Amino acid sequence: MVTTTWAPVPAGSGFGVENLPYGVFRPVDGAARVGVRIGDHVLDLAAALGDPVFATPSLNGFLARGRTEWSRVRAEIGSLLTDPARETDGAAALHPLTEVTLHLRFAVADYVDFYASEHHATNLGRMFRPDSAALLPNWKHLPVGYHGRAGTVVPSGTPVVRPAGQRKAPSDDAPVFGPSGRLDIETELGFVVGAPSTLGSSVGTGDFAEHVFGVCVVNDWSARDIQAWEYVPLGPFLGKSFATSISPWIVPLEALDAARVAVPTQAPVPLPHLRETEMWGLDIVFDVELNDTRISRPPYAQMYWSPAQMLAHMTSNGASLRTGDLFASGTVSGPERDQRGSLIELTWNGTEPLRLADGSERTFLEDGDVVTISATASGPNGTRIDLGEVTGRIAPTPA
């Protein structure tokens, strides 16, 4: 059975007491502070729990407290929302979502992006290396990734300005500089680090939940033409660093217990430091909409590398974790065409345009286009946990 609550949660809502995601909100008559979403309301944690760590415009202070405190507070919030004797006090701390402003909920320390979908990597390999193996030799031995730019991680709803950059098509004699003509999306799952680690030490796969607090939905916008010219030999740079959008809510790992599944069979068997002691695949399904037309439903359960393996690889050289670190999965794609998580795959590098509900076609994004990515996860007793959505509108390159 679904746990009952006195809070006004609409029937079928994915934001019941099984979820309780964290965010930062600003009420009309106060300063920004930390809250938890319940139904179509946000619970002011500073008011409800009396803890000053929540009376700040950032989750970082709470994230740094670690797993024991994360579990204790989650249990306390659950008790508050399910105890009829506490309804009067709890209801006084509720704010309708329509009456608050949502903010970026943690200060991003570092940002790392991975490339963990075998289907995505294979699709791109077939496009760009048709006469060679789709996957490069290292791909099944380690989670490939790159270090991104934390300063351009932005909250959902932030306009995405079309980036300008240097690009050169194979038929061009010389590179040119100007607005990207191949602006793309990447449907991803983000992981937010709470507890830091010590420089020079590594974090094993079994310690994943000791350091990672929760997940969010990510759109890692990509300028494919800029990326194609710049990435040799050091990888992504300006084609990725202009914007990464994240959803308003961080869903705690504890809310995803029912979504945990095994990753697909990994062959060859990973080296010992990347072998999992627990299952950290996740049964999460994304919905991708372009101008209100659903164009894809990527399944996260198909991801080859788990987030625990990503974290273990990221720290295997002794690199330290900091509170507020964000790492993302890379594009989530499945085996079917309607499960591809990027336009470059959905249109096969622009050769197979998508037709939208209004009759228009797209290969890559045009100015004014709106992309919305949402996600749900398996919850207890057949329920669905809502991860929220991340939205961005494309704005033209400044003159």
XYZ file of N, CA and C in Angstrom, residues 151-370:
660
model
N 30.583 26.067 -13.487
C 30.015 27.413 -13.477
C 28.889 27.622 -14.462
N 28.680 26.691 -15.401
C 27.584 26.845 -16.343
C 26.487 25.796 -16.142
N 26.454 25.179 -14.974
C 25.314 24.350 -14.581
C 24.211 25.299 -14.132
N 23.051 25.237 -14.780
C 21.983 26.212 -14.553
C 20.678 25.502 -14.210
N 19.782 26.198 -13.486
C 18.514 25.572 -13.130
C 17.554 25.500 -14.305
N 16.630 24.559 -14.224
C 15.583 24.409 -15.220
C 14.883 25.741 -15.459
N 14.586 26.020 -16.713
C 13.920 27.259 -17.073
C 14.847 28.361 -17.524
N 16.148 28.221 -17.259
C 17.119 29.206 -17.709
C 17.231 29.148 -19.237
N 17.082 30.295 -19.942
C 17.258 30.265 -21.400
C 18.646 29.766 -21.772
N 18.726 29.012 -22.835
C 19.989 28.478 -23.328
C 20.368 29.267 -24.577
N 21.386 30.097 -24.458
C 21.815 30.931 -25.575
C 22.616 30.081 -26.560
N 22.218 30.130 -27.815
C 22.925 29.359 -28.836
C 24.398 29.763 -28.825
N 25.304 28.808 -28.620
C 26.718 29.177 -28.521
C 27.330 29.483 -29.884
N 28.265 30.383 -29.878
C 29.099 30.611 -31.048
C 30.428 29.900 -30.838
N 31.052 29.501 -31.924
C 32.328 28.811 -31.801
C 32.959 28.583 -33.147
N 34.119 27.987 -33.098
C 34.848 27.663 -34.316
C 34.424 26.280 -34.788
N 34.206 26.158 -36.089
C 33.770 24.881 -36.638
C 34.302 24.739 -38.062
N 34.411 23.516 -38.494
C 34.902 23.243 -39.840
C 34.286 21.951 -40.344
N 33.474 22.061 -41.368
C 32.905 20.875 -41.990
C 33.982 20.185 -42.829
N 33.847 18.884 -43.083
C 34.863 18.177 -43.881
C 35.087 18.807 -45.251
N 34.066 19.432 -45.799
C 34.192 20.033 -47.133
C 34.766 21.446 -47.109
N 34.942 22.037 -45.915
C 35.447 23.402 -45.807
C 36.966 23.428 -45.939
N 37.474 24.489 -46.563
C 38.923 24.646 -46.686
C 39.556 25.130 -45.383
N 38.787 25.901 -44.596
C 39.320 26.479 -43.361
C 38.190 26.629 -42.355
N 38.511 26.683 -41.065
C 37.462 26.874 -40.058
C 36.864 28.271 -40.129
N 35.625 28.377 -39.631
C 34.934 29.661 -39.506
C 34.433 29.795 -38.081
N 34.068 31.023 -37.703
C 33.530 31.270 -36.367
C 32.128 31.830 -36.506
N 31.194 31.288 -35.702
C 29.829 31.782 -35.732
C 28.908 30.898 -34.921
N 27.594 31.180 -34.947
C 26.639 30.406 -34.155
C 26.617 28.939 -34.563
N 26.468 28.076 -33.586
C 26.340 26.639 -33.866
C 25.092 26.387 -34.693
N 25.223 25.560 -35.710
C 24.081 25.152 -36.511
C 23.591 23.757 -36.194
N 24.231 23.091 -35.220
C 23.879 21.710 -34.876
C 23.760 21.572 -33.362
N 22.847 22.375 -32.821
C 22.637 22.394 -31.367
C 21.766 21.209 -30.966
N 22.197 20.498 -29.940
C 21.599 19.212 -29.586
C 21.295 19.158 -28.091
N 20.586 18.112 -27.702
C 20.294 17.802 -26.304
C 21.025 16.531 -25.921
N 21.157 16.304 -24.615
C 21.593 15.011 -24.110
C 20.772 14.697 -22.859
N 19.992 13.634 -22.943
C 19.131 13.194 -21.847
C 19.972 12.412 -20.849
N 20.090 12.940 -19.616
C 21.006 12.330 -18.658
C 20.417 12.293 -17.248
N 21.013 11.456 -16.424
C 20.717 11.413 -14.995
C 21.925 11.942 -14.241
N 21.684 12.883 -13.326
C 22.764 13.471 -12.553
C 22.802 12.925 -11.137
N 24.003 12.871 -10.551
C 24.213 12.350 -9.200
C 24.913 13.427 -8.374
N 24.338 13.746 -7.218
C 24.815 14.849 -6.379
C 25.569 14.288 -5.175
N 26.829 14.695 -5.040
C 27.674 14.225 -3.940
C 27.427 15.069 -2.702
N 27.281 14.378 -1.578
C 27.143 15.070 -0.301
C 28.411 14.984 0.516
N 28.760 13.791 0.971
C 29.921 13.602 1.841
C 31.199 13.606 1.020
N 32.190 14.417 1.384
C 33.447 14.481 0.624
C 34.340 13.280 0.914
N 35.427 13.200 0.167
C 36.448 12.181 0.422
C 37.803 12.862 0.532
N 38.797 12.112 0.967
C 40.126 12.659 1.217
C 40.992 12.567 -0.033
N 41.685 13.652 -0.341
C 42.595 13.651 -1.478
C 43.624 12.532 -1.315
N 43.840 11.767 -2.372
C 44.782 10.660 -2.326
C 44.147 9.324 -2.023
N 42.857 9.323 -1.636
C 42.150 8.068 -1.380
C 41.125 7.844 -2.482
N 40.646 6.622 -2.603
C 39.633 6.294 -3.602
C 38.348 5.873 -2.901
N 37.247 5.922 -3.640
C 35.937 5.517 -3.124
C 35.511 4.272 -3.885
N 35.352 3.165 -3.182
C 34.957 1.919 -3.815
C 33.484 1.895 -4.174
N 33.100 0.954 -5.038
C 31.699 0.864 -5.445
C 30.775 0.607 -4.250
N 31.274 -0.085 -3.235
C 30.450 -0.372 -2.070
C 30.178 0.828 -1.199
N 30.909 1.926 -1.411
C 30.714 3.136 -0.610
C 29.947 4.213 -1.354
N 29.344 3.852 -2.477
C 28.614 4.817 -3.292
C 27.577 5.585 -2.473
N 26.730 4.869 -1.723
C 25.641 5.509 -0.985
C 26.122 6.291 0.233
N 27.385 6.105 0.627
C 27.939 6.904 1.717
C 28.288 8.319 1.250
N 28.441 8.494 -0.039
C 28.888 9.779 -0.568
C 27.848 10.473 -1.445
N 27.036 9.721 -2.167
C 26.071 10.317 -3.086
C 24.728 10.450 -2.386
N 24.196 11.671 -2.396
C 22.934 11.951 -1.709
C 21.725 11.600 -2.562
N 21.743 11.987 -3.838
C 20.555 11.760 -4.641
C 20.775 12.083 -6.099
N 19.656 12.114 -6.845
C 19.716 12.246 -8.297
C 18.848 13.391 -8.775
N 19.158 13.866 -9.996
C 18.350 14.880 -10.650
C 18.353 14.622 -12.145
N 17.449 15.270 -12.868
C 17.380 15.145 -14.315
C 18.300 16.197 -14.935
N 19.056 15.794 -15.955
C 20.060 16.675 -16.567
C 19.843 16.726 -18.081
N 19.977 17.928 -18.642
C 20.100 18.088 -20.093
C 21.451 18.745 -20.352
N 22.383 17.968 -20.868
C 23.721 18.488 -21.147
C 23.772 18.925 -22.607
N 23.369 20.168 -22.851
C 23.289 20.714 -24.202
C 24.631 20.574 -24.920
N 24.575 20.312 -26.211
C 25.800 20.047 -26.972
C 25.733 20.722 -28.335
N 26.809 21.420 -28.696
C 26.952 22.006 -30.027
C 27.798 21.040 -30.854
N 27.149 20.212 -31.654
C 27.833 19.100 -32.303
C 28.871 19.562 -33.319
N 28.621 20.673 -34.012
C 29.591 21.126 -35.005
C 30.842 21.701 -34.347
N 30.662 22.435 -33.233
C 31.822 22.919 -32.482
C 32.581 21.741 -31.888
N 31.845 20.791 -31.324
C 32.453 19.609 -30.704
C 33.262 18.803 -31.716
N 32.733 18.622 -32.929
C 33.392 17.781 -33.920
C 34.759 18.336 -34.326
N 34.892 19.655 -34.351
C 36.143 20.272 -34.785
C 37.160 20.345 -33.649
N 36.688 20.517 -32.421
C 37.605 20.791 -31.317
C 38.085 19.551 -30.570
N 37.342 18.442 -30.652
C 37.553 17.391 -29.648
C 38.845 16.593 -29.831
N 39.436 16.607 -31.017
C 40.711 15.908 -31.212
C 41.860 16.837 -30.810
N 42.797 16.458 -29.916
C 42.905 15.125 -29.310
C 42.445 15.060 -27.858
N 41.939 16.156 -27.282
C 41.696 16.166 -25.839
C 40.230 16.035 -25.434
N 39.309 15.961 -26.378
C 37.926 15.722 -26.017
C 37.076 16.966 -25.931
N 35.841 16.854 -25.379
C 34.882 17.955 -25.377
C 35.388 19.171 -24.598
N 35.021 20.361 -25.096
C 35.393 21.607 -24.432
C 34.277 22.629 -24.661
N 34.437 23.549 -25.616
C 33.468 24.625 -25.807
C 32.135 24.132 -26.369
N 32.141 22.997 -27.027
C 30.896 22.440 -27.537
C 29.980 21.914 -26.460
N 30.475 21.842 -25.217
C 29.691 21.336 -24.089
C 29.566 22.341 -22.949
N 30.514 23.250 -22.816
C 30.638 24.019 -21.572
C 29.731 25.228 -21.472
N 28.924 25.508 -22.486
C 28.107 26.730 -22.472
C 26.876 26.611 -21.577
N 26.340 25.392 -21.365
C 25.173 25.233 -20.481
C 24.900 23.768 -20.202
N 24.596 23.467 -18.953
C 24.088 22.163 -18.527
C 22.911 22.451 -17.595
N 21.711 22.042 -17.981
C 20.510 22.347 -17.202
C 20.145 21.183 -16.297
N 19.708 21.506 -15.064
C 19.307 20.461 -14.121
C 17.932 20.778 -13.542
N 17.228 19.740 -13.153
C 15.861 19.858 -12.659
C 15.821 20.438 -11.244
N 14.644 20.903 -10.795
C 14.568 21.613 -9.510
C 14.687 20.746 -8.261
N 14.526 19.435 -8.386
C 14.450 18.588 -7.199
C 15.545 17.536 -7.209
N 16.119 17.279 -6.020
C 17.064 16.173 -5.836
C 16.328 15.058 -5.108
N 16.185 13.937 -5.784
C 15.507 12.781 -5.193
C 16.538 11.964 -4.427
N 16.343 11.756 -3.111
C 17.331 10.990 -2.333
C 17.461 9.553 -2.831
N 18.659 9.003 -2.706
C 18.854 7.602 -3.086
C 17.893 6.686 -2.335
N 17.580 7.034 -1.091
C 16.689 6.184 -0.301
C 15.309 6.060 -0.930
N 14.892 7.058 -1.711
C 13.590 6.994 -2.373
C 13.606 6.052 -3.565
N 14.798 5.618 -3.980
C 14.940 4.810 -5.191
C 15.227 3.344 -4.899
N 15.014 2.907 -3.669
C 15.305 1.509 -3.330
C 14.569 0.538 -4.252
N 13.292 0.820 -4.547
C 12.505 -0.096 -5.373
C 12.905 -0.039 -6.844
N 13.686 0.960 -7.222
C 14.105 1.119 -8.623
C 15.435 0.444 -8.917
N 16.103 -0.073 -7.908
C 17.435 -0.629 -8.112
C 17.379 -1.977 -8.847
N 18.177 -2.071 -9.899
C 18.250 -3.287 -10.720
C 19.712 -3.558 -11.046
N 19.975 -4.726 -11.577
C 21.330 -5.046 -12.027
C 21.602 -4.356 -13.354
N 22.840 -3.962 -13.570
C 23.226 -3.436 -14.878
C 23.269 -4.593 -15.872
N 23.252 -4.314 -17.177
C 23.410 -5.395 -18.159
C 24.721 -6.158 -17.935
N 24.775 -7.363 -18.435
C 25.984 -8.181 -18.300
C 27.190 -7.426 -18.844
N 28.236 -7.351 -18.036
C 29.453 -6.643 -18.435
C 30.519 -7.656 -18.828
N 30.915 -7.583 -20.090
C 31.954 -8.489 -20.607
C 32.914 -7.679 -21.471
N 34.196 -7.731 -21.114
C 34.828 -8.546 -20.076
C 34.440 -8.086 -18.665
N 34.679 -8.962 -17.707
C 34.422 -8.605 -16.314
C 35.318 -7.429 -15.940
N 34.759 -6.383 -15.311
C 35.582 -5.228 -14.950
C 36.720 -5.599 -14.012
N 37.758 -4.794 -14.022
C 38.849 -4.983 -13.071
C 38.312 -4.881 -11.640
N 39.018 -5.450 -10.665
C 38.471 -5.546 -9.302
C 37.948 -4.239 -8.726
N 38.612 -3.108 -8.962
C 38.175 -1.857 -8.329
C 36.862 -1.337 -8.908
N 36.400 -1.914 -10.036
C 35.141 -1.488 -10.639
C 34.030 -2.525 -10.481
N 34.309 -3.610 -9.790
C 33.266 -4.623 -9.597
C 32.307 -4.183 -8.503
N 31.018 -4.386 -8.756
C 29.991 -3.939 -7.806
C 29.722 -4.995 -6.740
N 29.503 -4.524 -5.518
C 29.069 -5.398 -4.432
C 27.561 -5.293 -4.203
N 26.931 -4.257 -4.779
C 25.488 -4.063 -4.709
C 24.987 -3.686 -6.098
N 23.680 -3.836 -6.317
C 23.103 -3.436 -7.593
C 22.837 -1.926 -7.587
N 23.410 -1.211 -8.536
C 23.130 0.216 -8.642
C 22.683 0.615 -10.045
N 22.225 -0.367 -10.837
C 21.430 0.024 -11.986
C 20.110 0.581 -11.480
N 19.432 1.389 -12.285
C 18.203 2.036 -11.836
C 17.132 1.949 -12.919
N 15.924 1.529 -12.507
C 14.790 1.452 -13.422
C 14.120 2.819 -13.483
N 14.651 3.663 -14.333
C 14.149 5.024 -14.533
C 13.854 5.200 -16.012
N 12.717 5.814 -16.312
C 12.335 6.063 -17.703
C 12.183 7.570 -17.900
N 12.788 8.083 -18.973
C 12.712 9.499 -19.315
C 11.657 9.727 -20.395
N 11.099 10.925 -20.391
C 10.271 11.410 -21.489
C 10.921 12.668 -22.031
N 11.147 12.714 -23.346
C 11.767 13.874 -23.978
C 10.749 14.512 -24.911
N 10.471 15.810 -24.682
C 9.542 16.547 -25.520
C 10.253 17.716 -26.192
N 9.964 17.903 -27.464
C 10.456 19.046 -28.220
C 9.235 19.805 -28.719
N 9.054 21.022 -28.221
C 7.882 21.832 -28.580
C 6.576 21.060 -28.386
N 6.459 20.407 -27.230
C 5.255 19.672 -26.819
C 5.016 18.384 -27.607
N 5.961 17.957 -28.412
C 5.869 16.668 -29.096
C 6.832 15.689 -28.425
N 6.291 14.577 -27.934
C 7.187 13.568 -27.370
C 7.998 12.942 -28.502
N 9.314 12.968 -28.326
C 10.188 12.433 -29.378
C 10.967 11.207 -28.927
N 10.984 10.915 -27.618
C 11.786 9.772 -27.157
C 11.412 9.399 -25.737
N 11.672 8.105 -25.396
C 11.497 7.611 -24.021
C 12.707 6.747 -23.659
N 13.839 7.350 -23.356
C 15.049 6.573 -23.055
C 14.949 5.833 -21.716
N 15.386 4.571 -21.668
C 15.348 3.772 -20.432
C 16.722 3.739 -19.740
N 16.786 4.231 -18.522
C 18.068 4.244 -17.818
C 18.537 2.837 -17.447
N 17.620 1.890 -17.282
C 18.005 0.532 -16.879
C 18.921 -0.141 -17.896
N 19.012 0.411 -19.107
C 19.873 -0.155 -20.144
C 21.324 0.332 -20.032
N 21.628 1.245 -19.117
C 22.975 1.808 -19.031
C 23.995 0.732 -18.670
N 25.107 0.710 -19.394
C 26.114 -0.334 -19.213
C 26.881 -0.163 -17.903
N 27.310 1.065 -17.605
C 28.055 1.343 -16.382
C 27.128 1.941 -15.332
N 27.244 1.494 -14.092
C 26.408 2.006 -13.004
C 27.019 3.282 -12.419
N 26.241 4.078 -11.692
C 26.807 5.268 -11.047
C 27.852 4.934 -9.988
N 27.719 3.780 -9.350
C 28.742 3.376 -8.373
C 30.077 3.130 -9.072
N 30.032 2.544 -10.256
C 31.263 2.330 -11.023
C 31.821 3.653 -11.543
N 30.940 4.560 -11.942
C 31.401 5.879 -12.368
C 32.148 6.579 -11.238
N 31.573 6.545 -10.039
C 32.203 7.213 -8.896
C 33.529 6.548 -8.546
N 33.558 5.212 -8.579
C 34.801 4.502 -8.269
C 35.895 4.853 -9.274
N 35.535 4.922 -10.544
C 36.526 5.280 -11.562
C 36.989 6.727 -11.386
N 36.063 7.617 -11.091
C 36.374 9.041 -10.957
C 37.365 9.311 -9.837
N 37.348 8.473 -8.804
C 38.229 8.670 -7.650
C 39.367 7.662 -7.590
N 39.482 6.780 -8.578
C 40.467 5.695 -8.506
C 41.907 6.188 -8.534
N 42.119 7.400 -9.035
C 43.480 7.959 -9.050
C 43.772 8.806 -7.819
N 42.834 8.819 -6.849
C 43.012 9.612 -5.645
C 42.359 10.977 -5.692
N 41.662 11.295 -6.803
C 40.941 12.569 -6.877
C 39.879 12.611 -5.782
N 39.771 13.734 -5.100
C 38.852 13.839 -3.965
C 37.470 14.307 -4.404
N 36.475 13.914 -3.635
C 35.114 14.405 -3.797
C 34.907 15.610 -2.904
N 34.069 16.544 -3.373
C 33.681 17.693 -2.566
C 32.163 17.744 -2.476
N 31.668 18.258 -1.363
C 30.233 18.461 -1.232
C 29.758 19.358 -2.366
N 28.727 18.901 -3.072
C 28.210 19.658 -4.199
C 28.739 19.203 -5.543
N 29.645 18.230 -5.570
C 30.069 17.677 -6.854
C 28.860 17.081 -7.577
N 28.834 17.276 -8.877
C 27.787 16.710 -9.725
C 28.451 15.877 -10.809
N 28.015 14.623 -10.946
C 28.446 13.858 -12.108
C 27.221 13.285 -12.799
N 27.298 13.230 -14.124
C 26.144 12.812 -14.917
C 26.489 11.585 -15.737
N 25.462 10.890 -16.146
C 25.590 9.570 -16.757
C 26.061 9.599 -18.197
N 25.958 10.747 -18.859
C 26.052 10.762 -20.306
C 24.697 10.417 -20.898
N 24.580 10.582 -22.204
C 23.293 10.388 -22.872
C 22.727 8.999 -22.598
N 21.454 8.970 -22.198
C 20.738 7.720 -21.955
C 20.016 7.330 -23.244
N 20.353 6.170 -23.786
C 19.699 5.665 -24.996
C 19.432 4.180 -24.850
N 18.354 3.752 -25.487
C 18.026 2.335 -25.515
C 18.225 1.750 -26.894
N 17.856 0.490 -27.094
C 18.115 -0.185 -28.369
C 17.180 0.234 -29.504
N 16.027 0.826 -29.155
C 15.060 1.186 -30.186
C 15.221 2.644 -30.602
N 14.748 2.967 -31.806
C 14.913 4.329 -32.305
C 14.231 5.338 -31.384
N 13.024 5.006 -30.883
C 12.299 5.961 -30.046
C 12.800 5.973 -28.598
N 13.961 5.331 -28.364
C 14.592 5.354 -27.040
C 15.927 6.101 -27.060
N 16.221 6.786 -28.141
C 17.487 7.507 -28.245
C 17.385 8.850 -27.544
N 18.442 9.210 -26.791
C 18.383 10.369 -25.915
C 18.990 11.639 -26.454
N 19.299 11.695 -27.760
C 19.872 12.898 -28.359
C 19.359 13.038 -29.785
N 19.353 14.269 -30.288
C 18.880 14.505 -31.651
C 19.835 13.913 -32.687
N 21.130 13.918 -32.377
C 22.078 13.369 -33.348
C 21.795 11.898 -33.617
N 21.269 11.188 -32.609
C 20.869 9.795 -32.811
C 19.478 9.697 -33.436
N 18.540 10.495 -32.922
C 17.165 10.424 -33.397
C 17.049 10.773 -34.876
N 17.927 11.666 -35.357
C 17.893 12.054 -36.768
C 19.056 11.450 -37.556
N 19.791 10.582 -36.949
C 20.966 9.919 -37.517
C 21.872 10.948 -38.193
N 22.372 11.848 -37.326
C 23.295 12.912 -37.729
C 22.679 13.848 -38.769
N 21.381 14.081 -38.619
C 20.707 15.048 -39.473
C 20.183 14.503 -40.781
N 20.317 13.215 -41.039
C 19.881 12.639 -42.319
C 18.433 12.153 -42.299
N 17.828 12.050 -41.095
C 16.453 11.546 -40.965
C 15.671 12.500 -40.077
N 15.146 13.593 -40.617
C 14.487 14.625 -39.796
C 13.303 14.071 -38.999
N 13.096 14.672 -37.823
C 11.924 14.381 -37.011
C 10.779 15.273 -37.457
N 9.562 14.729 -37.492
C 8.380 15.535 -37.782
C 7.640 15.788 -36.461
N 7.395 17.059 -36.136
C 6.725 17.446 -34.902
C 5.218 17.556 -35.127
N 4.488 17.705 -34.023
C 3.027 17.716 -34.090
C 2.486 18.860 -34.940
N 3.221 19.963 -35.028
C 2.754 21.101 -35.835
C 3.108 20.976 -37.313
N 3.691 19.845 -37.695
C 4.040 19.619 -39.086
C 5.445 20.030 -39.460
N 6.132 20.745 -38.558
C 7.498 21.165 -38.847
C 8.465 20.005 -38.646
N 9.672 20.156 -39.180
C 10.688 19.125 -39.050
C 11.918 19.687 -38.353
N 12.637 18.796 -37.696
C 13.866 19.176 -37.023
C 14.937 18.116 -37.256
N 16.141 18.599 -37.467
C 17.315 17.738 -37.359
C 18.069 18.113 -36.082
N 18.323 19.423 -35.918
C 18.879 19.951 -34.674
C 18.004 21.127 -34.231
N 18.327 21.732 -33.104
C 17.442 22.724 -32.493
C 17.487 24.062 -33.216
N 16.311 24.701 -33.295
C 16.186 26.042 -33.838
C 15.924 27.028 -32.705
N 16.222 28.305 -32.947
C 15.939 29.334 -31.953
C 14.443 29.325 -31.621
N 14.133 29.447 -30.325
C 12.748 29.410 -29.867
C 12.258 28.038 -29.487
N 12.949 26.982 -29.881
C 12.544 25.629 -29.500
C 12.607 25.455 -27.990
N 11.671 24.668 -27.465
C 11.627 24.358 -26.040
C 11.772 22.849 -25.860
